[in-house]
């Protein structure tokens, strides 16, 4: 029997790890955030610093190493050469660099600073280590599909081990922005649309990166980004304005940031977007009242890449000086890439426009964080060329990448048990992602190499399938001359088609907003032509967001969502295709029928005219051309088992100060073992603030042997029934609640209701 008692803190660690959490030393991380340890030597150091040196400690720049290769992931900018950057660092004009490459770069810069600079303040080396360093794990939204926060903690730990081995002290991760609009390309970088999943993965990733001791040579400081509500960009357009009520901010968008900070993240990044008219980078309410006063965050806030300077174009700051002033006064401790702090802070203080104490406070936080990272004691603690090599792409991290890869795969459909495939079948592997060293790692990889990743054709052959033809059939966004004819011929000669189609790395990620979240037309033409052969098709989707599936793709008997899986892509996919592993992934973001349903999220409100199930009734909240439901909802995912849910056991009432046990039996009547993700949803029928039609409150992965039954039991507390009242304070009201333990946000599963009674 599985018993899950969820307290808010414990919930942040993930259902599978709750018992371990209560007794783990990592627990201290939650408590460590109340204050920042600032040893006396830091204040003594600040007393010796010139204003220019103070401004320098608050200025972070992209590394110019190798001509600034890694900055290709950001807009181009001109700056000094690597040698010039070393000179700046020695002159005290730099706190550190980001996205440089490796221990050799760090060694050269740190050596110069520790030998030649006046105050010998160590540099900090940062990087976008988003889903792996050299070993690449699935894109974060794919990893979230595992519904296993422990897995995210383990991959983050492995990434930290590799990255810290290469001289990296600080990662710009996790991105914890809720993504309710799949047109937004950065869905791939977060944990999807749900608040609870967002909180659990945020906390797990922080713990994984930071470990138990930030000073350890395998710990990397986490950075909660992008603060705040970056994922709520109007019309899913990256960088666009955000206009949200404080209620929606606090109920939906802010909790994952809070969870990440509560888990001990010592840094955060201000987001590019404005919120209700004020850029996040100048938003005092967010950075002072919410972050510092309410959440007691003691660490540092860095701007996003030129985020302070961009307030000029946004129509908020007059010029660079004004932008620097607004950002530092609002609480951005460190400026990334614009150089505005170096250029303007000294004069801003001298003229009285910015109090000296404000700058000193940010410098103090920055030096304290460097100290927590062990940089003052051991400036070369993470810089070791031999260690860098020894830790890179180890057997263990590649094995973890394969495990994470297969756990990320979501099987949307498997009509007639087409999957798993027989290795001896004649397989036509068709599509632009069938083979080749491209689009394996994903859009947000600085250090991993697609050339080292396993493509699908190789994975299928590694699995022992010998009768496999490979045909591209189409480019990703353009047709391939003769491609469709070749693909049709290959399909005709085979027993079964594996159709590898989807989005390229360039189609999702930062700045890749899509008005239509559909498959490109040339790939659809390929799918239609192949379907006409009548051969059974297994669609293997590559994607960084939820897609609206149409035509032959939607109608294919089997569909796997494989995201971007990283180093072991092909092997992980083959594990699922041939049944070495029974898929267990669940959608962290709903797949709508049509793009026009976006923003779409399962936890919507009912409205006063909800559309009934069944035939259409006029004057209801419904689209003319699409159902209200998702084609594949949040939480959906099939396995190779056949899982059924029994009746719900729930007492009719829950006492005000009591707890309520709810349980059901899940049974695997199939012939294969599987893992089922049982999800607990509630609906507060009537409340002083209308509540969503369903809200995820807990989930648990249950292993089921063929023929096995398990009782899944959740314990509800009153805290789990809370919502924000009219005054935006947590409240609970007595009344009737619907409750489900179900396999998805749209499935009935085991359903019931109870009454919360007061007195
Ligand atoms: C801009 C992105 O928004 C942010 O996520 C990233 O960390 C920085 N660029 C630095 O590369």
XYZ file of C-alpha atoms and ligand atoms in Angstrom:
770
model
C 0.000 0.000 0.000
C 1.217 3.441 -0.813
C 0.479 6.155 1.723
C 1.200 9.720 0.766
C 0.946 12.445 3.362
C 1.814 15.748 1.830
C 2.755 18.767 3.828
C 3.621 21.873 1.820
C 7.337 21.598 2.544
C 7.449 17.881 1.981
C 5.457 18.296 -1.203
C 8.207 20.440 -2.576
C 10.502 17.479 -2.598
C 8.315 15.114 -4.544
C 6.056 12.300 -3.566
C 8.683 9.633 -3.942
C 11.139 11.233 -1.572
C 9.029 12.411 1.282
C 10.232 9.998 3.904
C 13.831 10.558 2.929
C 13.293 14.299 3.006
C 12.160 14.491 6.591
C 15.433 13.075 7.816
C 17.794 14.344 5.154
C 20.564 16.855 5.819
C 19.378 18.706 2.711
C 16.468 19.821 4.857
C 18.781 22.449 6.272
C 18.708 24.124 2.889
C 15.151 25.212 3.492
C 16.116 26.898 6.709
C 19.388 28.334 5.490
C 17.664 31.028 3.499
C 16.602 33.224 6.389
C 19.933 34.925 6.660
C 23.113 35.299 4.734
C 26.313 34.492 6.523
C 28.546 37.535 6.072
C 31.879 37.037 7.805
C 33.644 40.114 9.149
C 36.364 40.016 6.500
C 33.747 40.886 3.867
C 32.789 44.124 5.567
C 36.480 44.933 6.023
C 36.993 44.321 2.329
C 34.056 46.536 1.359
C 35.536 49.320 3.489
C 38.665 49.200 1.342
C 36.900 49.219 -2.029
C 36.642 52.214 -4.330
C 33.281 52.976 -5.880
C 34.637 51.707 -9.201
C 35.656 48.414 -7.628
C 32.231 48.088 -6.030
C 30.529 48.648 -9.375
C 32.884 46.062 -10.884
C 31.726 43.453 -8.373
C 28.216 43.984 -9.677
C 29.044 43.601 -13.372
C 28.896 40.220 -15.094
C 29.876 39.810 -18.756
C 29.715 37.042 -21.362
C 33.096 35.409 -21.717
C 35.156 36.489 -24.708
C 37.065 33.185 -24.639
C 37.311 31.659 -28.100
C 35.928 34.832 -29.645
C 32.833 34.595 -27.459
C 31.539 31.445 -29.160
C 29.079 30.664 -26.422
C 27.413 34.062 -26.645
C 25.885 32.835 -29.884
C 22.968 31.824 -27.682
C 22.273 35.507 -27.004
C 22.096 38.575 -29.230
C 25.557 39.541 -30.500
C 27.385 42.252 -28.614
C 30.740 43.865 -29.031
C 33.136 43.862 -26.146
C 36.783 43.439 -25.304
C 38.842 40.473 -26.473
C 39.661 37.747 -23.959
C 42.926 39.503 -23.104
C 41.021 42.771 -22.696
C 38.576 41.011 -20.418
C 41.425 39.741 -18.256
C 42.721 43.307 -18.014
C 39.240 44.486 -16.943
C 39.078 41.753 -14.325
C 42.506 42.675 -12.970
C 41.415 46.329 -12.822
C 38.418 45.295 -10.689
C 35.821 46.039 -13.362
C 34.318 42.560 -13.490
C 32.763 40.200 -10.954
C 33.013 37.256 -13.315
C 32.073 35.944 -16.730
C 29.499 33.510 -18.067
C 29.289 30.929 -20.835
C 33.030 30.721 -21.211
C 34.516 27.408 -21.995
C 36.165 25.206 -19.493
C 38.721 25.096 -16.750
C 41.559 26.493 -18.870
C 39.692 29.744 -19.448
C 38.806 29.985 -15.766
C 42.377 29.161 -14.723
C 43.829 31.947 -16.842
C 41.385 34.577 -15.640
C 41.480 33.561 -11.981
C 45.276 33.394 -11.949
C 45.551 36.937 -13.312
C 43.062 38.269 -10.761
C 44.545 36.474 -7.770
C 48.065 37.553 -8.696
C 47.655 41.026 -10.112
C 44.476 42.703 -8.875
C 44.559 45.133 -5.966
C 42.049 43.358 -3.712
C 42.349 39.798 -5.026
C 38.592 39.175 -5.012
C 38.036 35.901 -6.852
C 35.992 35.885 -10.039
C 32.795 33.874 -10.292
C 32.208 31.714 -13.398
C 28.615 31.284 -14.506
C 26.973 29.358 -17.342
C 23.671 28.259 -18.771
C 23.839 24.649 -17.652
C 20.208 23.983 -18.373
C 19.854 20.236 -18.872
C 23.350 18.917 -18.594
C 26.838 20.165 -19.219
C 28.646 17.766 -21.568
C 26.316 14.881 -20.856
C 22.952 16.160 -21.993
C 19.731 15.115 -20.282
C 16.214 15.592 -21.695
C 14.998 19.182 -22.033
C 13.452 20.233 -18.703
C 9.830 19.949 -19.833
C 10.595 16.397 -20.982
C 12.181 15.560 -17.679
C 9.093 16.949 -15.933
C 7.077 14.424 -17.945
C 8.679 11.748 -15.770
C 6.565 13.106 -12.894
C 9.596 12.152 -10.840
C 11.188 15.149 -9.102
C 13.844 12.820 -7.686
C 15.020 12.192 -11.224
C 15.414 15.942 -11.775
C 17.396 16.151 -8.577
C 19.707 13.382 -9.774
C 20.267 14.832 -13.247
C 20.912 18.262 -11.718
C 23.438 16.672 -9.353
C 25.161 14.970 -12.275
C 25.179 18.199 -14.283
C 26.646 20.058 -11.310
C 29.374 17.446 -10.915
C 30.380 17.800 -14.568
C 30.025 21.580 -14.734
C 31.816 22.274 -11.443
C 34.554 20.027 -12.765
C 34.924 22.472 -15.650
C 35.306 25.502 -13.409
C 31.650 26.578 -13.277
C 30.417 28.011 -9.955
C 26.973 29.194 -10.931
C 24.278 27.981 -13.315
C 21.453 30.113 -14.704
C 18.946 27.383 -13.893
C 16.294 26.302 -13.005
C 13.841 28.146 -15.186
C 10.606 27.786 -13.261
C 8.272 29.882 -15.386
C 4.803 28.348 -15.684
C 3.914 27.891 -19.365
C 0.180 28.000 -20.067
C 0.582 29.081 -23.682
C 2.310 26.605 -25.934
C 3.026 29.205 -28.572
C 5.766 30.370 -26.197
C 8.975 28.605 -27.233
C 10.490 28.470 -23.785
C 7.997 25.884 -22.584
C 10.820 23.430 -23.257
C 12.918 24.951 -20.511
C 10.476 24.666 -17.616
C 8.174 22.127 -16.007
C 5.001 22.845 -17.954
C 1.628 24.294 -17.023
C 0.971 23.073 -13.499
C 1.815 24.803 -10.235
C 2.500 21.718 -8.106
C 4.689 20.085 -10.741
C 6.437 23.438 -11.147
C 7.113 23.708 -7.416
C 8.374 20.162 -7.055
C 10.735 20.349 -10.000
C 12.007 23.797 -9.015
C 12.954 22.590 -5.546
C 14.437 19.315 -6.783
C 16.623 21.064 -9.350
C 17.932 23.563 -6.818
C 18.809 20.796 -4.408
C 20.474 18.802 -7.134
C 22.693 21.648 -8.306
C 23.573 23.068 -4.918
C 23.995 19.780 -3.039
C 24.495 19.819 0.702
C 27.375 22.261 0.796
C 27.664 25.107 -1.699
C 31.411 25.296 -1.083
C 31.992 21.725 -2.266
C 33.847 21.276 -5.525
C 30.851 19.533 -7.060
C 28.262 22.118 -6.038
C 26.976 24.812 -8.382
C 24.839 27.738 -7.282
C 21.316 27.664 -8.724
C 19.522 30.689 -10.145
C 15.731 30.878 -10.109
C 14.569 32.487 -13.313
C 12.969 34.430 -14.808
C 11.530 36.498 -11.993
C 8.699 36.893 -12.619
C 5.894 35.561 -14.783
C 8.061 35.496 -17.913
C 5.949 32.572 -19.175
C 2.788 34.675 -19.120
C 3.860 36.737 -22.150
C 0.801 38.009 -24.007
C -0.086 35.775 -26.985
C 2.848 33.498 -26.229
C 5.216 35.977 -27.816
C 8.607 35.785 -26.146
C 9.603 38.991 -24.300
C 6.062 40.350 -24.633
C 4.282 42.290 -21.900
C 2.648 40.503 -19.016
C -0.559 41.808 -17.565
C -1.792 39.758 -14.634
C -3.874 40.248 -11.550
C -2.015 39.911 -8.290
C -4.253 36.913 -7.639
C -3.102 35.030 -10.731
C 0.499 35.985 -10.006
C 0.284 34.671 -6.475
C -1.810 31.593 -7.214
C -0.191 30.411 -10.415
C 3.065 32.086 -11.360
C 4.852 32.917 -8.111
C 4.696 29.569 -6.222
C 7.420 27.784 -8.236
C 9.826 30.706 -7.701
C 9.046 30.668 -4.013
C 9.620 26.925 -3.909
C 12.996 27.285 -5.636
C 14.126 30.012 -3.261
C 12.785 28.104 -0.287
C 14.847 25.134 -1.390
C 17.912 27.291 -0.925
C 18.712 28.824 -4.326
C 21.121 31.637 -3.596
C 20.458 33.594 -6.769
C 17.630 34.678 -8.998
C 17.335 36.393 -12.375
C 15.014 39.287 -13.154
C 12.905 38.603 -16.208
C 12.843 40.589 -19.453
C 9.101 41.242 -19.384
C 7.160 44.024 -17.815
C 4.420 43.187 -15.373
C 1.391 45.449 -15.298
C 3.377 48.302 -16.820
C 6.603 48.034 -14.829
C 9.575 46.019 -16.150
C 10.496 43.182 -13.801
C 14.043 44.590 -13.779
C 12.773 47.756 -12.087
C 9.982 46.184 -10.102
C 10.338 47.094 -6.423
C 7.169 45.309 -5.445
C 8.494 42.031 -6.793
C 12.098 42.280 -5.700
C 11.650 44.083 -2.406
C 8.216 43.345 -1.022
C 7.669 39.829 -2.316
C 11.178 38.443 -2.585
C 13.002 40.072 0.295
C 10.273 41.070 2.770
C 7.864 38.174 2.376
C 10.122 35.330 1.263
C 13.232 36.513 3.126
C 15.515 35.808 0.186
C 19.084 36.680 1.190
C 20.998 35.954 -2.035
C 21.664 37.931 -5.210
C 19.478 38.981 -8.114
C 21.109 39.333 -11.518
C 19.491 41.028 -14.476
C 18.888 38.973 -17.604
C 21.198 39.606 -20.563
C 21.097 43.413 -21.096
C 17.711 43.383 -19.336
C 18.487 46.680 -17.605
C 19.446 48.418 -20.851
C 16.347 47.039 -22.573
C 14.184 49.181 -20.312
C 15.118 52.060 -22.640
C 13.504 50.421 -25.675
C 10.582 49.401 -23.477
C 9.908 53.071 -22.791
C 10.675 52.953 -19.078
C 14.230 54.293 -18.729
C 15.487 57.469 -20.410
C 19.043 56.268 -21.034
C 21.686 53.887 -19.725
C 22.295 55.899 -16.581
C 18.593 55.938 -15.799
C 18.310 52.212 -16.489
C 21.174 51.430 -14.092
C 19.605 53.661 -11.458
C 16.170 52.097 -11.774
C 17.537 48.553 -11.684
C 19.803 48.930 -8.655
C 17.181 50.874 -6.703
C 14.587 48.192 -7.399
C 16.889 45.429 -6.171
C 18.867 44.053 -9.120
C 22.202 43.404 -7.429
C 24.150 42.498 -10.532
C 23.925 43.626 -14.134
C 24.458 41.112 -16.916
C 26.183 42.134 -20.120
C 25.065 45.746 -20.600
C 28.061 47.103 -18.649
C 25.720 49.759 -17.303
C 26.688 49.242 -13.658
C 30.404 49.694 -14.384
C 29.656 52.733 -16.491
C 27.187 54.523 -14.244
C 27.056 53.341 -10.635
C 30.054 55.359 -9.381
C 28.658 58.604 -10.755
C 25.111 57.734 -9.636
C 26.393 57.390 -6.072
C 28.561 60.517 -6.238
C 25.639 62.586 -7.493
C 23.378 61.250 -4.744
C 20.965 59.604 -7.217
C 21.683 56.202 -5.668
C 22.532 55.930 -1.967
C 25.951 54.431 -1.265
C 24.233 52.006 1.122
C 22.244 50.464 -1.761
C 25.404 49.670 -3.691
C 27.162 48.425 -0.564
C 24.292 46.083 0.188
C 24.477 44.502 -3.258
C 28.258 44.201 -3.030
C 27.915 42.614 0.401
C 25.436 40.057 -0.916
C 27.646 39.308 -3.903
C 30.778 38.803 -1.832
C 28.864 36.717 0.703
C 27.621 34.453 -2.063
C 31.145 34.123 -3.466
C 32.223 33.195 0.024
C 29.482 30.567 0.377
C 30.732 29.068 -2.862
C 34.143 28.695 -1.221
C 35.776 31.106 -3.649
C 37.684 33.148 -1.073
C 39.106 30.028 0.585
C 39.781 28.190 -2.631
C 39.635 30.427 -5.725
C 40.742 27.422 -7.805
C 38.528 24.921 -5.981
C 36.505 24.093 -9.111
C 39.302 24.781 -11.571
C 41.251 21.648 -12.343
C 41.952 20.515 -15.875
C 42.393 16.855 -14.967
C 39.187 16.789 -13.001
C 37.352 18.442 -15.873
C 38.302 15.572 -18.150
C 37.701 12.857 -15.599
C 34.180 14.072 -14.861
C 33.106 14.606 -18.444
C 30.583 12.178 -19.959
C 31.210 9.394 -17.475
C 29.554 6.009 -17.882
C 27.329 6.805 -14.919
C 26.120 10.143 -16.286
C 25.406 8.660 -19.717
C 23.464 5.840 -18.053
C 21.486 8.455 -16.129
C 20.822 10.315 -19.377
C 19.374 7.131 -20.868
C 17.239 6.517 -17.783
C 15.985 10.104 -17.841
C 15.419 9.878 -21.589
C 13.144 6.895 -21.426
C 11.298 8.230 -18.388
C 10.596 11.469 -20.303
C 8.832 9.728 -23.191
C 5.045 9.992 -23.200
C 2.993 7.472 -25.146
C -0.092 9.364 -26.284
C -1.723 6.547 -28.174
C -1.189 2.834 -28.830
C -4.179 1.489 -30.741
C -4.274 -2.266 -31.171
C -1.149 -2.576 -29.025
C 0.994 -1.704 -32.020
C 3.828 -1.009 -29.614
C 6.164 -2.435 -28.501
C 7.683 -3.477 -31.797
C 9.175 -6.808 -32.646
C 12.895 -6.493 -33.390
C 12.582 -8.867 -36.302
C 9.903 -6.735 -38.015
C 10.761 -4.993 -41.267
C 10.901 -1.371 -40.193
C 10.880 1.692 -42.434
C 12.335 4.499 -40.361
C 11.200 7.666 -42.108
C 11.427 11.370 -41.408
C 13.801 14.298 -40.987
C 14.707 13.102 -37.487
C 15.256 9.471 -38.482
C 19.015 9.769 -38.499
C 21.834 12.275 -38.359
C 23.730 14.169 -35.694
C 21.342 17.071 -35.369
C 18.454 18.128 -33.157
C 19.242 15.544 -30.513
C 20.283 17.690 -27.572
C 17.761 20.508 -27.788
C 17.746 24.260 -28.190
C 19.420 25.300 -24.950
C 22.763 23.594 -24.856
C 26.004 25.534 -24.540
C 28.548 22.738 -24.072
C 27.014 19.487 -25.299
C 27.741 18.238 -28.774
C 25.083 16.751 -31.060
C 27.883 14.822 -32.774
C 28.315 12.789 -29.587
C 24.625 12.007 -29.135
C 22.882 8.836 -30.309
C 20.429 9.361 -33.139
C 17.285 7.296 -33.638
C 18.604 5.055 -36.409
C 21.638 4.155 -34.297
C 19.475 3.551 -31.239
C 17.195 1.222 -33.192
C 20.159 -0.714 -34.554
C 21.814 -0.816 -31.127
C 18.620 -2.443 -29.883
C 19.244 -5.330 -32.265
C 16.783 -4.529 -35.058
C 18.460 -5.579 -38.294
C 15.774 -5.117 -40.899
C 15.627 -1.336 -40.912
C 15.601 1.082 -43.844
C 16.227 4.771 -43.241
C 14.659 7.481 -45.434
C 14.499 11.180 -44.598
C 11.503 11.871 -46.816
C 11.439 15.587 -46.043
C 13.402 18.399 -44.502
C 12.114 19.889 -41.265
C 10.528 22.965 -42.819
C 11.196 22.453 -46.527
C 10.458 19.501 -48.808
C 13.252 17.258 -49.999
C 13.435 16.584 -53.763
C 12.169 13.035 -54.358
C 11.808 12.576 -50.602
C 8.162 11.572 -50.510
C 8.520 9.039 -53.338
C 11.461 7.425 -51.577
C 9.561 7.354 -48.291
C 6.477 5.782 -49.858
C 8.620 3.105 -51.507
C 10.348 2.386 -48.212
C 7.011 2.150 -46.394
C 5.634 -0.203 -49.009
C 8.592 -2.517 -48.608
C 8.233 -2.651 -44.812
C 5.879 -4.158 -42.213
C 5.743 -1.047 -40.141
C 6.683 2.631 -40.356
C 8.410 4.583 -37.615
C 7.815 8.211 -38.554
C 10.286 10.570 -36.870
C 8.869 14.062 -37.298
C 8.473 17.258 -35.308
C 10.258 20.465 -34.432
C 13.927 21.176 -34.934
C 16.058 22.714 -32.191
C 15.629 26.059 -33.914
C 11.844 25.955 -33.679
C 11.529 26.086 -29.901
C 13.471 27.762 -27.126
C 14.200 31.425 -26.607
C 12.666 33.831 -29.116
C 10.994 30.955 -30.979
C 7.350 31.840 -30.592
C 4.998 30.106 -32.987
C 1.598 31.407 -34.056
C 0.586 27.867 -35.097
C 1.806 25.000 -32.981
C 1.411 22.493 -35.780
C 3.831 20.308 -37.685
C 5.406 22.043 -40.691
C 3.547 21.517 -43.931
C 6.256 19.469 -45.733
C 6.301 16.979 -42.871
C 2.511 16.769 -42.913
C 2.644 16.039 -46.649
C 5.131 13.279 -45.916
C 2.915 11.825 -43.179
C -0.174 11.871 -45.417
C 1.649 10.149 -48.275
C 3.110 7.467 -46.030
C -0.272 6.877 -44.370
C -1.819 6.201 -47.787
C 0.355 3.076 -48.080
C -1.835 1.573 -45.347
C 1.174 0.465 -43.335
C 0.829 0.877 -39.578
C 2.600 4.015 -38.370
C 4.306 4.768 -35.094
C 4.793 8.537 -34.880
C 7.882 9.531 -32.907
C 7.510 13.237 -32.192
C 10.384 15.563 -31.494
C 9.129 18.700 -29.808
C 9.934 21.454 -27.348
C 6.309 22.311 -26.602
C 2.857 20.760 -26.868
C 1.667 20.551 -30.475
C -1.726 20.511 -32.183
C -1.709 17.233 -34.104
C -3.711 16.847 -37.267
C -4.453 14.506 -40.161
C -2.377 11.384 -40.605
C -0.281 12.195 -37.556
C -3.273 12.487 -35.265
C -4.792 9.360 -36.799
C -1.659 7.213 -36.586
C -2.292 4.206 -34.337
C 0.696 4.942 -32.095
C 2.238 8.254 -31.031
C 5.238 8.841 -28.792
C 6.251 12.290 -27.530
C 10.024 12.247 -27.262
C 10.911 15.962 -26.819
C 14.677 16.476 -27.127
C 16.219 13.696 -25.085
C 19.920 14.557 -25.182
C 23.007 12.346 -25.296
C 21.175 9.014 -25.281
C 18.204 10.065 -27.447
C 18.176 7.131 -29.858
C 18.888 4.479 -27.233
C 16.226 5.791 -24.859
C 13.627 5.918 -27.649
C 14.538 2.419 -28.810
C 14.136 1.149 -25.228
C 10.503 2.239 -25.399
C 9.908 1.229 -29.022
C 11.004 -2.365 -28.369
C 9.537 -2.696 -24.896
C 12.770 -2.878 -22.917
C 11.087 -0.119 -20.927
C 7.351 0.438 -20.496
C 6.627 4.143 -21.038
C 5.563 5.945 -17.890
C 5.807 9.625 -18.828
C 2.835 11.977 -18.443
C 2.154 15.253 -20.209
C 3.194 18.280 -18.149
C 1.434 20.458 -20.738
C -1.858 19.779 -22.485
C -1.877 18.991 -26.217
C -4.826 21.008 -27.601
C -6.837 20.115 -30.677
C -6.083 23.478 -32.258
C -3.513 26.248 -31.829
C -6.386 28.683 -31.315
C -7.254 27.058 -27.986
C -4.064 28.528 -26.505
C -3.481 29.647 -23.844
C -4.819 26.305 -22.676
C -4.526 24.820 -19.224
C -6.441 22.065 -17.511
C -7.037 24.087 -14.339
C -9.371 26.618 -15.912
C -12.540 28.005 -14.370
C -16.024 26.691 -15.189
C -17.626 30.030 -16.296
C -21.347 30.654 -15.818
C -22.159 28.883 -19.058
C -20.016 25.768 -19.113
C -20.413 23.592 -22.198
C -21.995 20.240 -21.256
C -20.438 16.939 -22.288
C -22.159 15.498 -25.328
C -24.109 17.336 -28.045
C -23.587 21.065 -28.457
C -25.972 23.404 -26.702
C -26.074 27.014 -27.915
C -24.914 29.996 -25.854
C -22.266 28.091 -24.007
C -18.564 28.828 -23.508
C -17.294 26.832 -26.447
C -15.418 27.203 -29.714
C -17.173 26.693 -33.028
C -14.274 24.799 -34.486
C -12.692 22.907 -31.614
C -13.777 21.016 -28.539
C -13.239 22.555 -25.135
C -11.180 19.602 -24.026
C -7.562 18.939 -24.886
C -6.822 16.227 -27.434
C -4.326 14.840 -24.914
C -4.702 16.488 -21.526
C -2.232 17.347 -18.813
C -1.270 14.160 -16.957
C -2.066 11.845 -19.874
C 0.292 9.046 -20.838
C -0.167 5.341 -21.597
C 1.924 2.375 -20.533
C 2.420 -1.165 -21.847
C 0.214 -2.363 -19.005
C -3.582 -2.102 -18.915
C -4.339 -0.076 -15.866
C -7.806 0.283 -14.406
C -8.958 2.346 -11.441
C -11.370 0.914 -8.843
C -13.913 2.894 -6.875
C -12.828 5.767 -4.667
C -12.864 5.170 -0.949
C -13.537 8.426 0.839
C -15.427 9.303 3.996
C -18.411 11.615 3.378
C -17.019 14.312 5.639
C -13.702 15.794 6.643
C -13.523 17.446 10.039
C -12.096 20.965 10.176
C -9.035 19.899 12.111
C -8.900 16.416 10.735
C -7.362 14.661 7.798
C -9.061 12.708 5.093
C -7.804 9.501 3.620
C -8.760 8.844 0.039
C -7.781 5.706 -1.763
C -8.427 3.519 -4.722
C -7.114 0.344 -6.210
C -5.151 0.426 -9.427
C -4.930 -2.838 -11.278
C -2.748 -3.867 -14.175
C -4.748 -6.409 -16.106
C -2.223 -6.402 -18.941
C 0.576 -8.814 -19.727
C 3.428 -6.376 -19.127
C 4.740 -4.627 -16.057
C 4.256 -0.885 -15.950
C 4.330 2.197 -13.804
C 1.175 4.195 -13.299
C 1.168 7.857 -12.256
C -1.908 8.172 -10.042
C -2.947 11.826 -9.764
C -5.024 13.412 -7.015
C -7.233 16.278 -8.168
C -9.758 18.350 -6.251
C -12.506 20.800 -7.145
C -14.016 23.164 -4.615
C -17.608 23.373 -5.854
C -18.565 26.725 -4.351
C -16.188 29.271 -2.892
C -15.957 33.009 -2.293
C -13.365 33.059 -5.077
C -14.272 30.774 -7.981
C -12.016 27.735 -8.146
C -10.655 25.744 -11.110
C -12.584 22.770 -12.435
C -9.708 20.601 -11.230
C -6.437 21.205 -9.423
C -3.603 18.716 -8.978
C -2.783 18.205 -5.311
C -0.470 15.192 -5.295
C 0.662 12.318 -7.481
C 2.396 9.046 -7.072
C 4.107 6.602 -9.389
C 3.140 3.008 -8.672
C 4.957 -0.009 -10.099
C 2.535 -2.715 -11.205
C 3.519 -6.230 -12.228
C 1.221 -7.985 -14.734
C -1.998 -8.840 -12.934
C -1.034 -6.851 -9.831
C -3.259 -4.520 -7.845
C -2.081 -1.787 -5.498
C -4.002 0.444 -3.158
C -3.035 4.056 -3.645
C -3.819 6.182 -0.647
C -3.470 9.927 -0.258
C -4.002 11.852 2.953
C -5.669 15.214 2.452
C -5.041 17.983 4.923
C -7.015 21.197 5.254
C -3.962 23.056 3.992
C -4.338 21.240 0.671
C -7.823 22.717 0.263
C -6.661 26.298 0.678
C -7.025 29.085 -1.828
C -6.327 32.801 -1.690
C -9.316 34.658 -0.337
C -10.535 38.114 -1.281
C -7.674 39.611 0.734
C -5.189 37.343 -1.090
C -4.445 35.489 2.149
C -4.742 31.678 2.282
C -8.162 30.599 3.374
C -10.320 27.477 3.463
C -14.084 27.437 3.400
C -16.367 24.604 4.433
C -18.356 22.991 1.659
C -18.394 20.262 -0.928
C -15.310 19.125 -2.779
C -15.134 16.797 -5.747
C -12.121 14.559 -5.726
C -10.473 12.266 -8.226
C -7.603 9.822 -8.220
C -7.159 9.639 -11.957
C -4.730 8.921 -14.771
C -5.054 12.455 -16.226
C -6.732 15.812 -15.733
C -9.560 14.762 -18.047
C -10.090 11.167 -16.975
C -12.616 10.178 -14.345
C -10.483 7.470 -12.744
C -11.789 7.007 -9.224
C -14.188 9.839 -8.456
C -16.057 10.972 -5.374
C -16.853 13.910 -3.178
C -16.800 14.919 0.467
C -17.892 17.718 2.713
C -15.449 19.824 4.708
C -17.321 20.642 7.896
C -16.581 23.301 10.455
C -17.332 22.815 14.141
C 18.932 35.217 -21.871
C 18.031 34.192 -21.273
O 16.728 34.722 -21.098
C 18.514 33.650 -19.927
O 17.709 32.567 -19.575
C 19.965 33.264 -20.012
O 20.379 32.729 -18.773
C 20.777 34.459 -20.425
N 20.328 34.892 -21.750
C 22.286 34.194 -20.447
O 22.645 33.364 -21.480
